[in-house]
PDB file of C-alpha atoms in Angstrom:
ATOM      1  CA  MET A   1     -24.022 -91.326   8.715  1.00  0.00           C
ATOM      2  CA  ALA A   2     -21.128 -91.096  10.991  1.00  0.00           C
ATOM      3  CA  SER A   3     -21.415 -89.332  14.310  1.00  0.00           C
ATOM      4  CA  THR A   4     -18.916 -86.757  15.653  1.00  0.00           C
ATOM      5  CA  SER A   5     -17.704 -89.243  17.966  1.00  0.00           C
ATOM      6  CA  GLU A   6     -16.650 -91.645  15.077  1.00  0.00           C
ATOM      7  CA  GLN A   7     -14.565 -89.061  13.363  1.00  0.00           C
ATOM      8  CA  THR A   8     -10.778 -89.120  13.852  1.00  0.00           C
ATOM      9  CA  LYS A   9      -9.869 -85.322  13.678  1.00  0.00           C
ATOM     10  CA  PRO A  10     -11.250 -82.200  12.141  1.00  0.00           C
ATOM     11  CA  GLY A  11     -11.701 -82.521   8.512  1.00  0.00           C
ATOM     12  CA  HIS A  12     -11.413 -86.159   8.626  1.00  0.00           C
ATOM     13  CA  ASN A  13     -13.751 -89.177   8.820  1.00  0.00           C
ATOM     14  CA  LEU A  14     -13.389 -92.976   9.224  1.00  0.00           C
ATOM     15  CA  GLU A  15     -15.571 -93.286   6.301  1.00  0.00           C
ATOM     16  CA  PRO A  16     -14.487 -91.272   3.219  1.00  0.00           C
ATOM     17  CA  ILE A  17     -16.527 -88.281   2.231  1.00  0.00           C
ATOM     18  CA  GLY A  18     -17.071 -89.444  -1.326  1.00  0.00           C
ATOM     19  CA  ILE A  19     -18.708 -92.715  -0.167  1.00  0.00           C
ATOM     20  CA  LYS A  20     -21.047 -90.628   1.993  1.00  0.00           C
ATOM     21  CA  VAL A  21     -22.069 -88.441  -0.805  1.00  0.00           C
ATOM     22  CA  ARG A  22     -22.532 -91.512  -3.159  1.00  0.00           C
ATOM     23  CA  ASN A  23     -24.719 -93.311  -0.573  1.00  0.00           C
ATOM     24  CA  ARG A  24     -26.787 -90.202   0.211  1.00  0.00           C
ATOM     25  CA  ARG A  25     -27.216 -89.457  -3.450  1.00  0.00           C
ATOM     26  CA  ARG A  26     -28.448 -92.933  -4.001  1.00  0.00           C
ATOM     27  CA  GLU A  27     -30.793 -92.823  -0.956  1.00  0.00           C
ATOM     28  CA  LEU A  28     -32.485 -89.742  -2.741  1.00  0.00           C
ATOM     29  CA  GLY A  29     -32.674 -91.472  -5.962  1.00  0.00           C
ATOM     30  CA  LEU A  30     -30.458 -89.031  -7.853  1.00  0.00           C
ATOM     31  CA  THR A  31     -28.307 -89.532 -10.781  1.00  0.00           C
ATOM     32  CA  LEU A  32     -24.830 -88.109 -11.004  1.00  0.00           C
ATOM     33  CA  GLN A  33     -26.323 -85.690 -13.652  1.00  0.00           C
ATOM     34  CA  GLU A  34     -29.223 -84.476 -11.482  1.00  0.00           C
ATOM     35  CA  LEU A  35     -26.819 -83.765  -8.673  1.00  0.00           C
ATOM     36  CA  ALA A  36     -24.432 -82.031 -10.987  1.00  0.00           C
ATOM     37  CA  ASP A  37     -27.296 -79.830 -12.391  1.00  0.00           C
ATOM     38  CA  ALA A  38     -28.510 -79.011  -8.918  1.00  0.00           C
ATOM     39  CA  THR A  39     -25.128 -78.063  -7.619  1.00  0.00           C
ATOM     40  CA  ASN A  40     -23.788 -76.380 -10.807  1.00  0.00           C
ATOM     41  CA  LEU A  41     -20.818 -78.697 -10.532  1.00  0.00           C
ATOM     42  CA  SER A  42     -19.696 -80.987 -13.431  1.00  0.00           C
ATOM     43  CA  VAL A  43     -20.552 -84.664 -13.486  1.00  0.00           C
ATOM     44  CA  GLY A  44     -16.896 -85.508 -13.750  1.00  0.00           C
ATOM     45  CA  PHE A  45     -15.964 -83.605 -10.499  1.00  0.00           C
ATOM     46  CA  ILE A  46     -18.882 -85.301  -8.547  1.00  0.00           C
ATOM     47  CA  SER A  47     -17.879 -88.726  -9.964  1.00  0.00           C
ATOM     48  CA  GLN A  48     -14.313 -88.241  -8.957  1.00  0.00           C
ATOM     49  CA  LEU A  49     -15.484 -86.949  -5.558  1.00  0.00           C
ATOM     50  CA  GLU A  50     -17.508 -90.018  -4.872  1.00  0.00           C
ATOM     51  CA  ARG A  51     -14.456 -92.211  -5.735  1.00  0.00           C
ATOM     52  CA  ASP A  52     -12.324 -90.134  -3.627  1.00  0.00           C
ATOM     53  CA  LEU A  53     -10.066 -89.168  -6.449  1.00  0.00           C
ATOM     54  CA  THR A  54     -10.484 -85.432  -5.628  1.00  0.00           C
ATOM     55  CA  SER A  55     -11.439 -83.348  -2.591  1.00  0.00           C
ATOM     56  CA  PRO A  56     -14.083 -80.612  -2.436  1.00  0.00           C
ATOM     57  CA  SER A  57     -13.561 -77.157  -1.204  1.00  0.00           C
ATOM     58  CA  LEU A  58     -15.647 -75.994   1.749  1.00  0.00           C
ATOM     59  CA  SER A  59     -18.156 -74.168  -0.528  1.00  0.00           C
ATOM     60  CA  SER A  60     -18.567 -76.976  -2.969  1.00  0.00           C
ATOM     61  CA  LEU A  61     -19.067 -79.493  -0.213  1.00  0.00           C
ATOM     62  CA  ALA A  62     -21.670 -77.117   1.355  1.00  0.00           C
ATOM     63  CA  THR A  63     -23.490 -76.906  -1.957  1.00  0.00           C
ATOM     64  CA  ILE A  64     -23.599 -80.714  -2.342  1.00  0.00           C
ATOM     65  CA  VAL A  65     -24.537 -81.235   1.272  1.00  0.00           C
ATOM     66  CA  ARG A  66     -27.478 -78.759   1.004  1.00  0.00           C
ATOM     67  CA  THR A  67     -28.775 -80.388  -2.246  1.00  0.00           C
ATOM     68  CA  LEU A  68     -28.541 -83.770  -0.605  1.00  0.00           C
ATOM     69  CA  LYS A  69     -30.827 -82.379   2.314  1.00  0.00           C
ATOM     70  CA  ALA A  70     -28.005 -83.328   4.897  1.00  0.00           C
ATOM     71  CA  GLU A  71     -25.930 -81.536   7.258  1.00  0.00           C
ATOM     72  CA  ILE A  72     -22.243 -80.630   7.011  1.00  0.00           C
ATOM     73  CA  ALA A  73     -21.698 -82.132  10.380  1.00  0.00           C
ATOM     74  CA  ASP A  74     -22.623 -85.672   8.952  1.00  0.00           C
ATOM     75  CA  PHE A  75     -19.721 -85.260   6.571  1.00  0.00           C
ATOM     76  CA  LEU A  76     -17.052 -83.264   8.401  1.00  0.00           C
ATOM     77  CA  VAL A  77     -15.976 -81.873  11.673  1.00  0.00           C
ATOM     78  CA  VAL A  78     -15.292 -78.197  11.503  1.00  0.00           C
ATOM     79  CA  PRO A  79     -13.356 -76.809  14.564  1.00  0.00           C
ATOM     80  CA  GLY A  80     -13.960 -73.571  16.267  1.00  0.00           C
ATOM     81  CA  GLY A  81     -16.954 -71.179  16.085  1.00  0.00           C
ATOM     82  CA  GLU A  82     -17.659 -71.094  19.828  1.00  0.00           C
ATOM     83  CA  SER A  83     -15.834 -67.797  20.522  1.00  0.00           C
ATOM     84  CA  SER A  84     -16.091 -64.473  18.735  1.00  0.00           C
ATOM     85  CA  LEU A  85     -12.307 -64.178  19.237  1.00  0.00           C
ATOM     86  CA  THR A  86      -9.693 -66.377  17.608  1.00  0.00           C
ATOM     87  CA  ARG A  87      -5.893 -66.361  18.339  1.00  0.00           C
ATOM     88  CA  SER A  88      -3.402 -67.158  15.597  1.00  0.00           C
ATOM     89  CA  ASP A  89      -1.662 -69.793  17.682  1.00  0.00           C
ATOM     90  CA  LYS A  90      -4.955 -71.459  18.896  1.00  0.00           C
ATOM     91  CA  ARG A  91      -6.846 -71.914  15.662  1.00  0.00           C
ATOM     92  CA  GLU A  92      -6.877 -75.534  14.497  1.00  0.00           C
ATOM     93  CA  PRO A  93      -6.155 -76.028  10.813  1.00  0.00           C
ATOM     94  CA  TYR A  94      -7.961 -78.876   9.000  1.00  0.00           C
ATOM     95  CA  THR A  95      -8.475 -80.244   5.479  1.00  0.00           C
ATOM     96  CA  ILE A  96     -11.185 -82.219   3.574  1.00  0.00           C
ATOM     97  CA  ASN A  97     -10.106 -85.698   2.768  1.00  0.00           C
ATOM     98  CA  GLU A  98      -6.349 -84.740   3.137  1.00  0.00           C
ATOM     99  CA  GLY A  99      -6.831 -82.453   0.157  1.00  0.00           C
ATOM    100  CA  SER A 100      -4.773 -79.586  -1.115  1.00  0.00           C
ATOM    101  CA  LEU A 101      -6.697 -76.974   0.739  1.00  0.00           C
ATOM    102  CA  ILE A 102      -6.018 -76.245   4.399  1.00  0.00           C
ATOM    103  CA  TYR A 103      -8.528 -74.030   6.414  1.00  0.00           C
ATOM    104  CA  GLU A 104      -8.517 -72.105   9.527  1.00  0.00           C
ATOM    105  CA  ARG A 105     -11.982 -70.831  10.746  1.00  0.00           C
ATOM    106  CA  LEU A 106     -11.961 -67.238  11.650  1.00  0.00           C
ATOM    107  CA  THR A 107     -15.764 -66.494  12.148  1.00  0.00           C
ATOM    108  CA  SER A 108     -18.180 -67.551  15.084  1.00  0.00           C
ATOM    109  CA  ARG A 109     -21.606 -68.697  15.213  1.00  0.00           C
ATOM    110  CA  PHE A 110     -24.618 -66.759  16.658  1.00  0.00           C
ATOM    111  CA  PRO A 111     -28.288 -66.432  15.835  1.00  0.00           C
ATOM    112  CA  GLY A 112     -28.615 -64.506  12.548  1.00  0.00           C
ATOM    113  CA  HIS A 113     -24.915 -64.348  11.612  1.00  0.00           C
ATOM    114  CA  LYS A 114     -24.461 -63.919   7.896  1.00  0.00           C
ATOM    115  CA  LEU A 115     -20.659 -64.110   7.329  1.00  0.00           C
ATOM    116  CA  SER A 116     -18.292 -67.125   7.178  1.00  0.00           C
ATOM    117  CA  GLY A 117     -14.505 -66.499   7.128  1.00  0.00           C
ATOM    118  CA  VAL A 118     -11.499 -68.613   6.778  1.00  0.00           C
ATOM    119  CA  ILE A 119      -7.856 -68.422   6.090  1.00  0.00           C
ATOM    120  CA  MET A 120      -7.439 -70.875   3.137  1.00  0.00           C
ATOM    121  CA  LYS A 121      -3.945 -72.165   2.172  1.00  0.00           C
ATOM    122  CA  GLU A 122      -3.837 -73.462  -1.387  1.00  0.00           C
ATOM    123  CA  GLU A 123      -1.104 -75.824  -2.374  1.00  0.00           C
ATOM    124  CA  PRO A 124       0.837 -75.334  -5.661  1.00  0.00           C
ATOM    125  CA  GLY A 125      -1.008 -76.622  -8.760  1.00  0.00           C
ATOM    126  CA  HIS A 126      -4.389 -76.945  -6.934  1.00  0.00           C
ATOM    127  CA  ARG A 127      -7.481 -76.056  -9.078  1.00  0.00           C
ATOM    128  CA  SER A 128     -10.866 -75.554  -7.689  1.00  0.00           C
ATOM    129  CA  PRO A 129     -13.953 -76.779  -9.724  1.00  0.00           C
ATOM    130  CA  PRO A 130     -15.800 -74.037 -11.364  1.00  0.00           C
ATOM    131  CA  MET A 131     -19.000 -73.363  -9.402  1.00  0.00           C
ATOM    132  CA  ARG A 132     -21.641 -70.844  -8.648  1.00  0.00           C
ATOM    133  CA  HIS A 133     -24.025 -70.348  -5.640  1.00  0.00           C
ATOM    134  CA  GLU A 134     -25.882 -67.711  -3.738  1.00  0.00           C
ATOM    135  CA  GLY A 135     -24.267 -64.760  -2.036  1.00  0.00           C
ATOM    136  CA  GLU A 136     -21.035 -62.969  -2.346  1.00  0.00           C
ATOM    137  CA  GLU A 137     -17.401 -63.536  -1.746  1.00  0.00           C
ATOM    138  CA  PHE A 138     -14.282 -61.574  -0.824  1.00  0.00           C
ATOM    139  CA  PHE A 139     -10.626 -62.915  -1.320  1.00  0.00           C
ATOM    140  CA  TYR A 140      -7.657 -61.125   0.004  1.00  0.00           C
ATOM    141  CA  VAL A 141      -4.179 -62.668  -0.701  1.00  0.00           C
ATOM    142  CA  LEU A 142      -2.048 -62.795   2.476  1.00  0.00           C
ATOM    143  CA  GLU A 143       0.816 -64.738   0.910  1.00  0.00           C
ATOM    144  CA  GLY A 144       1.730 -65.969  -2.520  1.00  0.00           C
ATOM    145  CA  SER A 145      -0.284 -65.604  -5.579  1.00  0.00           C
ATOM    146  CA  ILE A 146      -3.436 -67.257  -7.303  1.00  0.00           C
ATOM    147  CA  THR A 147      -5.360 -66.908 -10.389  1.00  0.00           C
ATOM    148  CA  CYS A 148      -9.128 -66.225  -9.778  1.00  0.00           C
ATOM    149  CA  GLU A 149     -11.551 -66.705 -12.589  1.00  0.00           C
ATOM    150  CA  VAL A 150     -15.083 -64.899 -12.285  1.00  0.00           C
ATOM    151  CA  GLY A 151     -17.554 -64.873 -14.946  1.00  0.00           C
ATOM    152  CA  GLY A 152     -14.996 -66.050 -17.525  1.00  0.00           C
ATOM    153  CA  LYS A 153     -12.456 -63.193 -16.627  1.00  0.00           C
ATOM    154  CA  ARG A 154      -9.124 -64.344 -15.269  1.00  0.00           C
ATOM    155  CA  THR A 155      -7.257 -62.218 -12.639  1.00  0.00           C
ATOM    156  CA  ILE A 156      -3.786 -62.865 -11.209  1.00  0.00           C
ATOM    157  CA  LEU A 157      -4.018 -61.808  -7.518  1.00  0.00           C
ATOM    158  CA  LYS A 158      -0.741 -61.220  -5.754  1.00  0.00           C
ATOM    159  CA  GLU A 159       0.101 -60.689  -2.115  1.00  0.00           C
ATOM    160  CA  GLY A 160      -1.995 -57.645  -0.895  1.00  0.00           C
ATOM    161  CA  ASP A 161      -4.558 -57.956  -3.822  1.00  0.00           C
ATOM    162  CA  SER A 162      -8.167 -58.512  -3.287  1.00  0.00           C
ATOM    163  CA  ILE A 163     -11.319 -59.257  -5.211  1.00  0.00           C
ATOM    164  CA  HIS A 164     -14.984 -59.007  -4.358  1.00  0.00           C
ATOM    165  CA  PHE A 165     -17.634 -60.712  -6.335  1.00  0.00           C
ATOM    166  CA  ASN A 166     -21.189 -62.034  -6.804  1.00  0.00           C
ATOM    167  CA  SER A 167     -20.971 -65.715  -6.247  1.00  0.00           C
ATOM    168  CA  SER A 168     -23.775 -66.385  -8.663  1.00  0.00           C
ATOM    169  CA  GLU A 169     -21.177 -65.893 -11.241  1.00  0.00           C
ATOM    170  CA  LEU A 170     -19.193 -69.001 -12.385  1.00  0.00           C
ATOM    171  CA  HIS A 171     -15.891 -68.804 -10.310  1.00  0.00           C
ATOM    172  CA  SER A 172     -12.914 -70.779  -9.607  1.00  0.00           C
ATOM    173  CA  THR A 173      -9.230 -70.351  -8.364  1.00  0.00           C
ATOM    174  CA  TRP A 174      -6.121 -71.881  -9.249  1.00  0.00           C
ATOM    175  CA  ASN A 175      -2.586 -71.861  -7.481  1.00  0.00           C
ATOM    176  CA  HIS A 176      -0.463 -71.364 -10.754  1.00  0.00           C
ATOM    177  CA  THR A 177       2.933 -71.026  -8.639  1.00  0.00           C
ATOM    178  CA  LEU A 178       5.347 -73.194  -6.991  1.00  0.00           C
ATOM    179  CA  GLN A 179       4.533 -71.590  -3.558  1.00  0.00           C
ATOM    180  CA  THR A 180       1.636 -72.229  -1.189  1.00  0.00           C
ATOM    181  CA  ALA A 181      -0.768 -69.362  -1.255  1.00  0.00           C
ATOM    182  CA  SER A 182      -2.563 -68.041   1.797  1.00  0.00           C
ATOM    183  CA  ILE A 183      -5.975 -66.334   1.217  1.00  0.00           C
ATOM    184  CA  LEU A 184      -8.466 -64.595   3.531  1.00  0.00           C
ATOM    185  CA  VAL A 185     -11.864 -65.802   2.410  1.00  0.00           C
ATOM    186  CA  ILE A 186     -15.067 -64.189   3.429  1.00  0.00           C
ATOM    187  CA  CYS A 187     -18.425 -65.186   2.139  1.00  0.00           C
ATOM    188  CA  THR A 188     -22.212 -65.026   2.933  1.00  0.00           C
ATOM    189  CA  MET A 189     -22.553 -68.650   2.104  1.00  0.00           C
ATOM    190  CA  GLU A 190     -23.065 -70.949   5.129  1.00  0.00           C
ATOM    191  CA  ILE A 191     -20.101 -73.372   4.692  1.00  0.00           C
ATOM    192  CA  PHE A 192     -19.670 -74.566   8.285  1.00  0.00           C
ATOM    193  CA  GLY A 193     -23.064 -76.209   8.745  1.00  0.00           C
ATOM    194  CA  ASP A 194     -24.083 -73.668  11.616  1.00  0.00           C
ATOM    195  CA  THR A 195     -27.459 -72.955  10.145  1.00  0.00           C
ATOM    196  CA  ILE A 196     -29.608 -74.384   7.336  1.00  0.00           C
ATOM    197  CA  ARG A 197     -30.700 -71.929   4.790  1.00  0.00           C
ATOM    198  CA  GLY A 198     -33.082 -74.007   2.645  1.00  0.00           C
ATOM    199  CA  ASN A 199     -32.502 -77.054   0.336  1.00  0.00           C
ATOM    200  CA  SER A 200     -32.422 -77.376  -3.439  1.00  0.00           C
ATOM    201  CA  GLU A 201     -34.851 -79.886  -4.485  1.00  0.00           C
ATOM    202  CA  PRO A 202     -33.888 -81.675  -7.787  1.00  0.00           C
ATOM    203  CA  GLU A 203     -36.248 -84.164  -9.193  1.00  0.00           C
ATOM    204  CA  LYS A 204     -35.687 -87.699  -8.032  1.00  0.00           C
ATOM    205  CA  GLY A 205     -34.930 -90.777 -10.135  1.00  0.00           C
ATOM    206  CA  SER A 206     -34.912 -89.169 -13.549  1.00  0.00           C
ATOM    207  CA  ARG A 207     -32.764 -90.833 -16.306  1.00  0.00           C
ATOM    208  CA  ASP A 208     -30.032 -89.725 -18.504  1.00  0.00           C
ATOM    209  CA  LYS A 209     -30.286 -89.496 -22.354  1.00  0.00           C
ATOM    210  CA  SER A 210     -29.481 -93.107 -22.716  1.00  0.00           C
ATOM    211  CA  GLY A 211     -32.277 -94.186 -20.614  1.00  0.00           C
ATOM    212  CA  ARG A 212     -30.251 -95.551 -17.808  1.00  0.00           C
ATOM    213  CA  ASN A 213     -30.160 -94.491 -14.262  1.00  0.00           C
ATOM    214  CA  ASP A 214     -26.461 -94.133 -13.102  1.00  0.00           C
ATOM    215  CA  ASN A 215     -27.218 -95.178  -9.561  1.00  0.00           C
TER     216      ASN A 215
END
């Protein structure tokens, strides 16, 4: 996998993330269905990701990377984290595969830290894939409006609104407006690759119902 020195700028790689995900999945002998089952993401989303037809969010990428027993740094450069203080004019925004989500890291790294925080800018029309994972999340809308769905319940969040939920419930967001939305996101999931909190261990090399391995 590409080293940091091979990467052009934060959030970008010379080799697309989708190719890296596909190559690593094949190295482990996993089918698309097995990876989807282990990450609680859809086969369609992972297939599109591997073909670079869609871009993952930080949380979905972190879930995939952990399941593939790899490190986020192998896939993505995440700037910041060295200092407990961030200045609004010094934070470096970045995207994943030039996607429609733009991030600014807010939280730092130190032994035992439990919170990950970003300002996330979600472009009009963007929909995140439904997913679930460990921990909890907190959204606070700084600007604009988004639709947030948690456990099958849809809520429209406007500027100044917030929502706090258990991340084990299926959740997703959608910018239903024509304006870019800016959201403060705080979660307990490790999304920056600062620490490794265990790996999912799906079975290797199983076949789908048709008897074919989709490698």
